[in-house]
Coordinates of C-alpha atoms in Angstrom, one line a residue:
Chain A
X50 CA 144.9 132.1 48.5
X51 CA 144.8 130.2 45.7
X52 CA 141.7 131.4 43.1
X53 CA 140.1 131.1 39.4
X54 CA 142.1 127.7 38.4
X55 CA 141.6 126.6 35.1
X56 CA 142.5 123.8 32.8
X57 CA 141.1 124.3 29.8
X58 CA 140.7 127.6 28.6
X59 CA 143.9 129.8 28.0
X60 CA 144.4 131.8 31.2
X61 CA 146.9 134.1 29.6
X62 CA 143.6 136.0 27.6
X63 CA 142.3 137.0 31.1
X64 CA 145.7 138.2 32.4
X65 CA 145.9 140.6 29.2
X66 CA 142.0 141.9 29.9
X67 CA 143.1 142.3 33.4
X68 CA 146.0 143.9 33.0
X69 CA 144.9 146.1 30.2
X70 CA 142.3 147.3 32.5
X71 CA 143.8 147.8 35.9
X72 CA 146.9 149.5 34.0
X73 CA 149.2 148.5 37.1
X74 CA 152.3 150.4 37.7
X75 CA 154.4 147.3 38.4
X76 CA 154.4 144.3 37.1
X77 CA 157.3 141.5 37.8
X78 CA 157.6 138.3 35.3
X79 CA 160.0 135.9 37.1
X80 CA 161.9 133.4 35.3
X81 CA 160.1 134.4 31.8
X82 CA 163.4 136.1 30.9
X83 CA 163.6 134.2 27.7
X84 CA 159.9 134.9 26.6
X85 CA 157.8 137.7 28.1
X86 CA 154.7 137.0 26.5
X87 CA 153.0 139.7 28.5
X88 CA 155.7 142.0 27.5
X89 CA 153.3 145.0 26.6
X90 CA 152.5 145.0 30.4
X91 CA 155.4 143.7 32.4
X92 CA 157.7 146.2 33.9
X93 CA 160.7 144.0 35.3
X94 CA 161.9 140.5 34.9
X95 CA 163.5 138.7 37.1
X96 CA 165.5 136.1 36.0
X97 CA 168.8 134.5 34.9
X98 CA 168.4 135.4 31.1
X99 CA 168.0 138.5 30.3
X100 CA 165.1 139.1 27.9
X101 CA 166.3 140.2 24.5
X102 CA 163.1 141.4 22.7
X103 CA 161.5 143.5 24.9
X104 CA 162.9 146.8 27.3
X105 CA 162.0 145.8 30.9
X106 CA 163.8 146.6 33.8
X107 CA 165.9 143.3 34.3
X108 CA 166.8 142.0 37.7
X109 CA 169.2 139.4 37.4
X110 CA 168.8 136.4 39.8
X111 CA 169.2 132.6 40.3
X112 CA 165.5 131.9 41.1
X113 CA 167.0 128.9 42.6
X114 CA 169.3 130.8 45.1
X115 CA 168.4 131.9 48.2
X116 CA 171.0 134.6 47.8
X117 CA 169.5 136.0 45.1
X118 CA 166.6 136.2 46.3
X119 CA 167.5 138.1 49.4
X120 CA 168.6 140.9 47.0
X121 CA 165.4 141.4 45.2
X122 CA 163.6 141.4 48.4
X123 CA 165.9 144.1 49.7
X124 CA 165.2 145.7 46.6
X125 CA 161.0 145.4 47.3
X126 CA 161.7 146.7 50.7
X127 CA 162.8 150.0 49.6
X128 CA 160.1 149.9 46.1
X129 CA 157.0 148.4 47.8
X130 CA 155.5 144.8 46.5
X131 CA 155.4 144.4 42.8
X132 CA 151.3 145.0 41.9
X133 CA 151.3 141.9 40.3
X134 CA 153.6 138.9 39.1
X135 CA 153.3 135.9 36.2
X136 CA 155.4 133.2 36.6
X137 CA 154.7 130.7 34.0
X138 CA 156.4 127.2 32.5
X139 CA 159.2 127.7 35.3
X140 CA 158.4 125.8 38.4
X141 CA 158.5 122.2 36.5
X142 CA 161.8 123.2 35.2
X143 CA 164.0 124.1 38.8
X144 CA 164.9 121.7 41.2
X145 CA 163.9 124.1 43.8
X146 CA 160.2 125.2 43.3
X147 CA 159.6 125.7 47.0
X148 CA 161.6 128.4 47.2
X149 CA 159.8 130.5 44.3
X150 CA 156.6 129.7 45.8
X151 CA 157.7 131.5 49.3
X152 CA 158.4 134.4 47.3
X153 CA 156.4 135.2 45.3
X154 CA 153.9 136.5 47.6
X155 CA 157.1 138.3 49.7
X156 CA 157.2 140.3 46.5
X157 CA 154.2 140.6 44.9
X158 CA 150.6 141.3 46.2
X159 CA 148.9 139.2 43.9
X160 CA 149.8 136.9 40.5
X161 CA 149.5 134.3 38.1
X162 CA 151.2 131.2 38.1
X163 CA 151.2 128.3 35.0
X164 CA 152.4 125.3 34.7
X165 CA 152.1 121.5 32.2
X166 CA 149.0 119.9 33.0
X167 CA 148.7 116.5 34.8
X168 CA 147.9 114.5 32.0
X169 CA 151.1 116.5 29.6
X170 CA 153.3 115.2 31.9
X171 CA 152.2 111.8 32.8
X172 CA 151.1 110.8 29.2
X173 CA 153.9 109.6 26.7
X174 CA 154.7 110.8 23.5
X175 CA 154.2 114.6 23.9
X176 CA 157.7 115.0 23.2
X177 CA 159.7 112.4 20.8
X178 CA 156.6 110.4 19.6
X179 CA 157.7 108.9 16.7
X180 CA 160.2 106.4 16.1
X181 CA 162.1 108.7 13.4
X182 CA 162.4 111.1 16.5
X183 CA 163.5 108.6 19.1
X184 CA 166.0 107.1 16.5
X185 CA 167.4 110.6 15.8
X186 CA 167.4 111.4 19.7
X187 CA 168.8 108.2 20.9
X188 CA 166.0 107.4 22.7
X189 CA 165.4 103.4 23.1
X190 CA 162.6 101.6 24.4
X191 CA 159.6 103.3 23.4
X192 CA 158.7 106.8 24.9
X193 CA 158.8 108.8 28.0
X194 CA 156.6 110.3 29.9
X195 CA 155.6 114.1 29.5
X196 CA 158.2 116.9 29.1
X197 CA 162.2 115.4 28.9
X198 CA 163.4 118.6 31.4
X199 CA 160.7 118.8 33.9
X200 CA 161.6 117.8 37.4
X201 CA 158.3 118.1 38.8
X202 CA 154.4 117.4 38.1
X203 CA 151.7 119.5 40.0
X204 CA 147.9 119.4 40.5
X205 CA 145.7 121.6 42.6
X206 CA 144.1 119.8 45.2
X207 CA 141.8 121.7 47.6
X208 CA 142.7 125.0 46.3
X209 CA 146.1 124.1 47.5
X210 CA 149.1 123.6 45.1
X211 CA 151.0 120.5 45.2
X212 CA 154.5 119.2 43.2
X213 CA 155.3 115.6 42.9
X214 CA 158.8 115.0 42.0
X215 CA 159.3 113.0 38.7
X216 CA 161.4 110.9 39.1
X217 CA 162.4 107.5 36.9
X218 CA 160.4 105.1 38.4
X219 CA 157.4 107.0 36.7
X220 CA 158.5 105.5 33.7
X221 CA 157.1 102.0 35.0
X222 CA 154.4 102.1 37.6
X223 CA 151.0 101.0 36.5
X224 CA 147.8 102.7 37.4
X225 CA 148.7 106.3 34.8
X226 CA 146.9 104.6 32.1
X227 CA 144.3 107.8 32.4
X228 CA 146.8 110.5 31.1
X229 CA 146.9 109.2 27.5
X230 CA 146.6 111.4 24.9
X231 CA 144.1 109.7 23.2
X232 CA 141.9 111.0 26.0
X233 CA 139.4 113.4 24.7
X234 CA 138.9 114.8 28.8
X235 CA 142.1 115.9 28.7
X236 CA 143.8 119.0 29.1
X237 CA 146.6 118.8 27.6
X238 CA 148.2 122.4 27.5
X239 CA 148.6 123.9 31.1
X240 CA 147.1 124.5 34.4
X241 CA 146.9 127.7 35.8
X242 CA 145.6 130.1 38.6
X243 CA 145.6 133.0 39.9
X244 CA 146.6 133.7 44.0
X245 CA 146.6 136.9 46.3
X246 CA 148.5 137.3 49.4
X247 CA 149.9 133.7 49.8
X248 CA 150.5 130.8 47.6
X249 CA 149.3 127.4 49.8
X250 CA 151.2 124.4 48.5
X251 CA 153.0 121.2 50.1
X252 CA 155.4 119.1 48.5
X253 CA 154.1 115.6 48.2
X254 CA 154.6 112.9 51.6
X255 CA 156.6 116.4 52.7
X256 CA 159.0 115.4 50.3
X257 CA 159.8 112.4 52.3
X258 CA 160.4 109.7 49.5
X259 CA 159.8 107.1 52.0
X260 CA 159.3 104.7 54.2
X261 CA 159.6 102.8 51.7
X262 CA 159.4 102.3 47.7
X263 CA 156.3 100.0 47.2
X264 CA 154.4 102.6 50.2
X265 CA 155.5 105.9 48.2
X266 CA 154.6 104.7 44.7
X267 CA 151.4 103.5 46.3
X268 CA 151.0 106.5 47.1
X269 CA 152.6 108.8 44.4
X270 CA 150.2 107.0 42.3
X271 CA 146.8 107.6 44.4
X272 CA 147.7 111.1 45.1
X273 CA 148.4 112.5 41.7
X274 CA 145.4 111.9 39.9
X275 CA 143.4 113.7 42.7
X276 CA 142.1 117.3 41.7
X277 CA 143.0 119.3 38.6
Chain B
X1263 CA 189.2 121.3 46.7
X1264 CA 188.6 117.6 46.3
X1265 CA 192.4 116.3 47.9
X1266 CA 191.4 112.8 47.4
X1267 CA 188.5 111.0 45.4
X1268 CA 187.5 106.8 45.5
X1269 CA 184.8 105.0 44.2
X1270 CA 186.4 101.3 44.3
X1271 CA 186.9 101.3 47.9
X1272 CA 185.6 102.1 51.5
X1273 CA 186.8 105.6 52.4
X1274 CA 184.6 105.5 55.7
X1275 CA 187.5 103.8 57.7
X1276 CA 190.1 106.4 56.5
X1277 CA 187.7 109.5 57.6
X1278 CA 187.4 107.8 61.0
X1279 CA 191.0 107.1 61.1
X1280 CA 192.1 110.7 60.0
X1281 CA 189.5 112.2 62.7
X1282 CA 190.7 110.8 65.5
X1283 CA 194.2 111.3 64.7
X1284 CA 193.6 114.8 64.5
X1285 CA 191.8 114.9 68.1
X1286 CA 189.0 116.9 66.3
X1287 CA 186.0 117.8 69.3
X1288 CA 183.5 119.3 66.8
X1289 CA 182.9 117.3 63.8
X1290 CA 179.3 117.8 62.4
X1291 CA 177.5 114.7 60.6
X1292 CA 175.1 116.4 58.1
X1293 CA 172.1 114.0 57.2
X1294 CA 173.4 111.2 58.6
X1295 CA 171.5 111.0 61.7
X1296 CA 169.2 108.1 60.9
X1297 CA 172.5 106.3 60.0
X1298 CA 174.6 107.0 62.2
X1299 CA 178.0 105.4 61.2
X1300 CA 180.6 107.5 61.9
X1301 CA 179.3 108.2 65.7
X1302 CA 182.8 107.6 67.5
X1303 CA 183.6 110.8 66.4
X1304 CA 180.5 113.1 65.6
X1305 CA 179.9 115.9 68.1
X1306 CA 177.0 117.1 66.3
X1307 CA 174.5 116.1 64.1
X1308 CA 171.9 118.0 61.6
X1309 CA 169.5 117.0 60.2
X1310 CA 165.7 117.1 59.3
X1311 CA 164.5 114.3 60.9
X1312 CA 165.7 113.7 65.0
X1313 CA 166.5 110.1 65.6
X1314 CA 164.8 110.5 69.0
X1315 CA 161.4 110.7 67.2
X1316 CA 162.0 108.3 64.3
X1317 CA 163.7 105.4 66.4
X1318 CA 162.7 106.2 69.9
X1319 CA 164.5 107.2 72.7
X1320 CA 166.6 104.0 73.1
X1321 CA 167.8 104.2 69.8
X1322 CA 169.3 108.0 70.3
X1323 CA 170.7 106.8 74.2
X1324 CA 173.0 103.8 72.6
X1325 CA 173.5 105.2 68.8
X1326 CA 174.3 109.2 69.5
X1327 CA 176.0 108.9 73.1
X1328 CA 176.2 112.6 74.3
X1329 CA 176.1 113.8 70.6
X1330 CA 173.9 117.4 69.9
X1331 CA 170.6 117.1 67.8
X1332 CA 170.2 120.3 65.1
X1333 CA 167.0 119.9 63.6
X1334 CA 167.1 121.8 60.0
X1335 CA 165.9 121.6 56.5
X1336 CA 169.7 121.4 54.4
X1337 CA 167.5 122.5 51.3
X1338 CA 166.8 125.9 53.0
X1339 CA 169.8 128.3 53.1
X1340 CA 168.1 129.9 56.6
X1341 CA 169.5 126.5 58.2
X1342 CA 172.8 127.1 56.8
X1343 CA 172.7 130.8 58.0
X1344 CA 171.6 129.4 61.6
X1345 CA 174.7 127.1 61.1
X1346 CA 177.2 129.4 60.9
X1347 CA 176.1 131.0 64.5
X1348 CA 177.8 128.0 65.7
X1349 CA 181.6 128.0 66.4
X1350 CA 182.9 126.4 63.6
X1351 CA 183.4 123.0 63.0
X1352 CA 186.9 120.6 62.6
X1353 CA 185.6 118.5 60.7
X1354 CA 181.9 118.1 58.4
X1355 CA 180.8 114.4 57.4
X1356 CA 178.1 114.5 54.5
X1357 CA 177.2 110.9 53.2
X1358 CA 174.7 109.0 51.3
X1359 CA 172.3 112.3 51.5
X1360 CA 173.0 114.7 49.3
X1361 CA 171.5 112.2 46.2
X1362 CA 167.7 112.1 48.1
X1363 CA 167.5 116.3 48.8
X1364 CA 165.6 118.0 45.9
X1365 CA 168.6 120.9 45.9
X1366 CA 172.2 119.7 46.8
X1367 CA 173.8 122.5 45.8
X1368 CA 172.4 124.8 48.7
X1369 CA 174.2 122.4 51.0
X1370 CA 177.4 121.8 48.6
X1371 CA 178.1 126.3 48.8
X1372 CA 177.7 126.0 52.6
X1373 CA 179.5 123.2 53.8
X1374 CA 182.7 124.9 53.6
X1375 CA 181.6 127.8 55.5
X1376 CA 181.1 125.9 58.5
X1377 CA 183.6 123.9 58.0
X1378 CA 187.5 124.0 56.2
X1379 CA 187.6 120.5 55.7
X1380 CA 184.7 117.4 55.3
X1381 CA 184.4 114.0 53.8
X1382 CA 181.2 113.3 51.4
X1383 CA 179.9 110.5 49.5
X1384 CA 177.2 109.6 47.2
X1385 CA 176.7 106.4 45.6
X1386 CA 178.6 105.8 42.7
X1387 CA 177.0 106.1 39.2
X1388 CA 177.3 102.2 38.2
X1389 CA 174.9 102.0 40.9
X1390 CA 172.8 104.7 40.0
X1391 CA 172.5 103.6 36.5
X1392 CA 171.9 99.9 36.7
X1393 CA 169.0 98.2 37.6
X1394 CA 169.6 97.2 41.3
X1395 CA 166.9 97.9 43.6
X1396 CA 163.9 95.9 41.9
X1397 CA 165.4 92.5 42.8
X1398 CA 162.7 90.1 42.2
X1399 CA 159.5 89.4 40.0
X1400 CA 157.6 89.4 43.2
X1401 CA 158.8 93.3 44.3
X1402 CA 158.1 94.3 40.7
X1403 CA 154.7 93.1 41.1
X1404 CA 154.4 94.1 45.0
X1405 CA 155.4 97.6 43.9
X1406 CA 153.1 97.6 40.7
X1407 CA 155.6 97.9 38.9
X1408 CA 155.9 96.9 34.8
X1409 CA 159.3 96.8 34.8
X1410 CA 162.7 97.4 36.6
X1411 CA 163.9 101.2 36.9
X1412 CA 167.4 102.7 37.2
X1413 CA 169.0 102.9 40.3
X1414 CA 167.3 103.3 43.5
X1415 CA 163.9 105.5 43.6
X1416 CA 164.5 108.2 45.6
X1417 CA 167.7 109.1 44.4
X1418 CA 167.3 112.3 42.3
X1419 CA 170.7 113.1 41.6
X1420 CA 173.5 111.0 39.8
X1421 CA 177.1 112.5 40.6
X1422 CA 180.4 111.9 39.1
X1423 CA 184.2 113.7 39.7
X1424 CA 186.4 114.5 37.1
X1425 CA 189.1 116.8 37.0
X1426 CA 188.5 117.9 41.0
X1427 CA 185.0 118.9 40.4
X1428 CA 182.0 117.0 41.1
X1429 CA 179.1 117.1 38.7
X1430 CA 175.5 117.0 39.8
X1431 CA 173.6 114.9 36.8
X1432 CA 169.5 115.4 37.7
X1433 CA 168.0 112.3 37.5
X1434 CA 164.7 112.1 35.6
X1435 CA 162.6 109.9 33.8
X1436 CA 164.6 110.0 30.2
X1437 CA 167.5 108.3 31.6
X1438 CA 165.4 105.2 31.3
X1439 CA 165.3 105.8 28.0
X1440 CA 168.9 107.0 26.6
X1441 CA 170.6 104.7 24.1
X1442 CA 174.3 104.8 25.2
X1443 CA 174.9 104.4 28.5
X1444 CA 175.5 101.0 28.4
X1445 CA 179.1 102.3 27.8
X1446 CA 179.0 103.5 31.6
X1447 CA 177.3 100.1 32.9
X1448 CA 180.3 98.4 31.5
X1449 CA 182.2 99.7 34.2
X1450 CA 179.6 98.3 37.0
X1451 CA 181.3 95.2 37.6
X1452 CA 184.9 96.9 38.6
X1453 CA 184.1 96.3 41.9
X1454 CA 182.9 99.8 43.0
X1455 CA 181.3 101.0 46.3
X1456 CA 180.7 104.1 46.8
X1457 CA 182.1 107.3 45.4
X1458 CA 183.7 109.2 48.3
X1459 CA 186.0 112.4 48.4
X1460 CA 187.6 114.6 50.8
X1461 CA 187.7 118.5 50.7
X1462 CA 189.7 121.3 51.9
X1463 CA 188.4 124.9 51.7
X1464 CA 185.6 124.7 49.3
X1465 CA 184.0 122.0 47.4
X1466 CA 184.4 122.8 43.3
X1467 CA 180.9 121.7 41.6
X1468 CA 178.6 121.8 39.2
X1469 CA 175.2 121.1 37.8
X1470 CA 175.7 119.2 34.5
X1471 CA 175.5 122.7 31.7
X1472 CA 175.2 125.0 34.1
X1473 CA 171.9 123.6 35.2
X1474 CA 170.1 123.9 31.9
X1475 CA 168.7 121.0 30.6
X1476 CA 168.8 122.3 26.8
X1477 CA 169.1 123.6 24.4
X1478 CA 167.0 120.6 22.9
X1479 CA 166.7 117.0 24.0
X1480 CA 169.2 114.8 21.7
X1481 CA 172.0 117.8 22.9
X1482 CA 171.0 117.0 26.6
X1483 CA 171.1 112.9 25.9
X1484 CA 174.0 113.0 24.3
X1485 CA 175.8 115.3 26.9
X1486 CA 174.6 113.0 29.8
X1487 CA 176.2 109.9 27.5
X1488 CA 179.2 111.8 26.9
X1489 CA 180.1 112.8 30.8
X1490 CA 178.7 109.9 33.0
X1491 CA 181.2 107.9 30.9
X1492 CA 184.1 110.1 32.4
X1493 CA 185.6 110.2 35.2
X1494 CA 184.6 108.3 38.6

């Protein structure tokens, strides 16, 4: 279950507290190879980097892989579940998210999951927001939304996580004139929350991009701005 | 590899043709069921959604004669694993479906293990980058939309082959916005259909650097200018 969501505040000070105080013998960041910002506290990382500032143990995988996977669950079987896991700033970035989200709870009893708010990557200019920068990038015709590299946008609806592929047509619907960031409500920095035992998410229409364009935009567009 | 690679003309006929002249019994049509042109020779089809239910039972009676139905998720390796159970395969057609899947690539490693020889295609990048599927002021406004987009909607993948590999370019928002591509849309009006490729053996690909979009954005623009110009 999903649990303590929050969109304001920075959830990482709670997982330090936490951490600090439960003094857990296992702790697993996945995909944070390149930053462990928990690094006084996480024990292994699992990821396709391997971290350079801080001694963990490092398991190497393709979070994306199946494969990979398979090896560090084979590797739980023999250990036992991870106490805890953090897996922050990845799922926007693979093209795979679902996969992670199984996992997760296969390998961990309990964890912390972050990710762009809503209204970061719906609302333009975040990234390349002045004309000197979109001249220097090679970026025509004003800017784009949100975060260049992020494949997917997720809200919590419900208690129950859900990822909305970004794709190019974002770039033109109307009806996202709420995630501006002009927009003293909001949150600009990340979403976050906390699960035990099972992650509950859904890929948006079941990631059926149909039956059609004008019915999924329709509904791309009324769905998102539900929830957090 | 990739034995032989088209984006100016029809390969469909040639597939057909080189199937039945082989006599192949098991050919596997992966994603295609909802379009199913190449039924004169499939034996089997997977996919994730079963014709019968989407179209009807008429539709599966005259489209799919005494074809086989696999139901499976080709984003999910536990479909490929259930895959190779089967005996294997003469022959594995994959079109017009690996550009709409959120993760080709699980599907591009396990083709050839059910399989030693397929035919695949994927729209051609001209396509993909042009502004084709918004054709009228009236579907722009239908849609809500404020302005044309690239390519069709949901198509999250733009491919090209060069040098025998085919490259997976993700397709996201920015590409409405990179300066520079122009120099591919100058291509679009060569007359090309489809880009289409068969394989023998394995199927050499790969995500555009390895899959990292980085290290920062005008390095990622300006690698996505450079390559979609080349090759198909």
């Amino acid at each position: 279950m999903i649990y303590d969501i929050k969109d304001k505040s920075d959830g990482r000070n709670a997982i330090f507290e936490f951490l600090c105080n439960r003094k857990f013998k296992s702790v697993v960041d996945v995909g944070g190879g390149l930053n462990i910002w928990a690094s006084p506290y996480v024990t292994h990382c699992i990821d396709i980097n391997q971290p350079k500032k801080y001694e963990c143990k490092f398991l190497k995988a393709d979070i994306s892989t199946q494969r990979d996977w398979d090896n560090i669950r084979s590797i739980v079987a023999f250990t036992g579940k991870f106490d805890f896991s953090i897996c922050t700033h990845v799922l926007e970035d693979i093209a795979n998210p679902s996969l992670v989200l199984q996992m997760l709870p296969q390998i961990s009893h309990m964890g912390f999951v972050s990710f762009p708010s809503k209204h970061a990557e719906i609302c333009r200019g975040i990234e390349c927001g002045t004309p000197e920068d979109q001249a220097a990038w090679g970026i025509g015709g004003g800017k784009y939304r949100g975060y260049f590299h992020h494949r997917w946008i997720l809200t919590i609806l419900d208690y129950k996580l859900r990822l909305f592929p970004k794709l190019n047509f974002i770039e033109y619907i109307n009806g996202l004139e709420w995630a501006t960031r002009e927009n003293k409500d909001a949150h600009f920095h990340e979403l976050s929350f906390w699960w035990k035992d099972d992650i509950p998410f859904e890929i948006f229409n079941d990631d059926f991009m149909g039956p059609d364009g004008g019915t999924y935009m329709k509904a791309w567009r009324t769905e998102i701005i539900k929830g957090y | 590899m990739i034995t032989k690679a088209e984006n100016k003309i029809l390969l469909r006929d040639e597939c057909l043709s080189f199937i039945k002249s082989k006599r192949y019994k098991r050919v596997l049509d992966v994603g295609g069921a909802l379009y199913p042109w190449a039924r004169d020779v499939v034996s089997h089809y997977l996919d994730i959604n079963d014709p019968k239910e989407v179209c009807g039972p008429e539709f599966h009676c005259s489209q799919f004669l005494s074809s086989t139905f696999i139901e499976g998720d080709i984003c999910r390796q536990e479909t490929w694993d259930r895959m190779q159970k089967f005996d294997p395969f003469d022959f594995v057609i994959c079109s017009q479906t690996l550009e709409d899947i959120r993760d080709p690539t699980v599907a591009l490693r396990n083709l050839s293990k059910i399989a030693k020889q397929g035919f695949i295609t994927v729209p051609v990048k001209y396509r993909e980058l042009s502004f084709v599927e918004i054709r009228s002021v009236e579907i722009q406004n239908e849609w809500q939309l404020k302005s044309p987009y690239r390519g069709y909607f949901h198509h999250r993948w733009i491919f090209t082959i060069d040098d025998g590999k085919l490259y997976l370019f993700p397709k996201l928002n920015f590409v409405e916005h990179i300066q520079g591509l122009e120099n591919v849309l100058d291509q679009s009006d060569n007359g090309c259909q489809e880009l289409a490729f068969f394989w023998e053996d394995s199927i050499p690909f790969e995500i555009v650097n390895d899959d990292f979009l980085g290290p920062n954005p005008p390095s990622v623009f300006g690698y996505y200018r450079d390559l979609l110009e080349k090759g198909l």
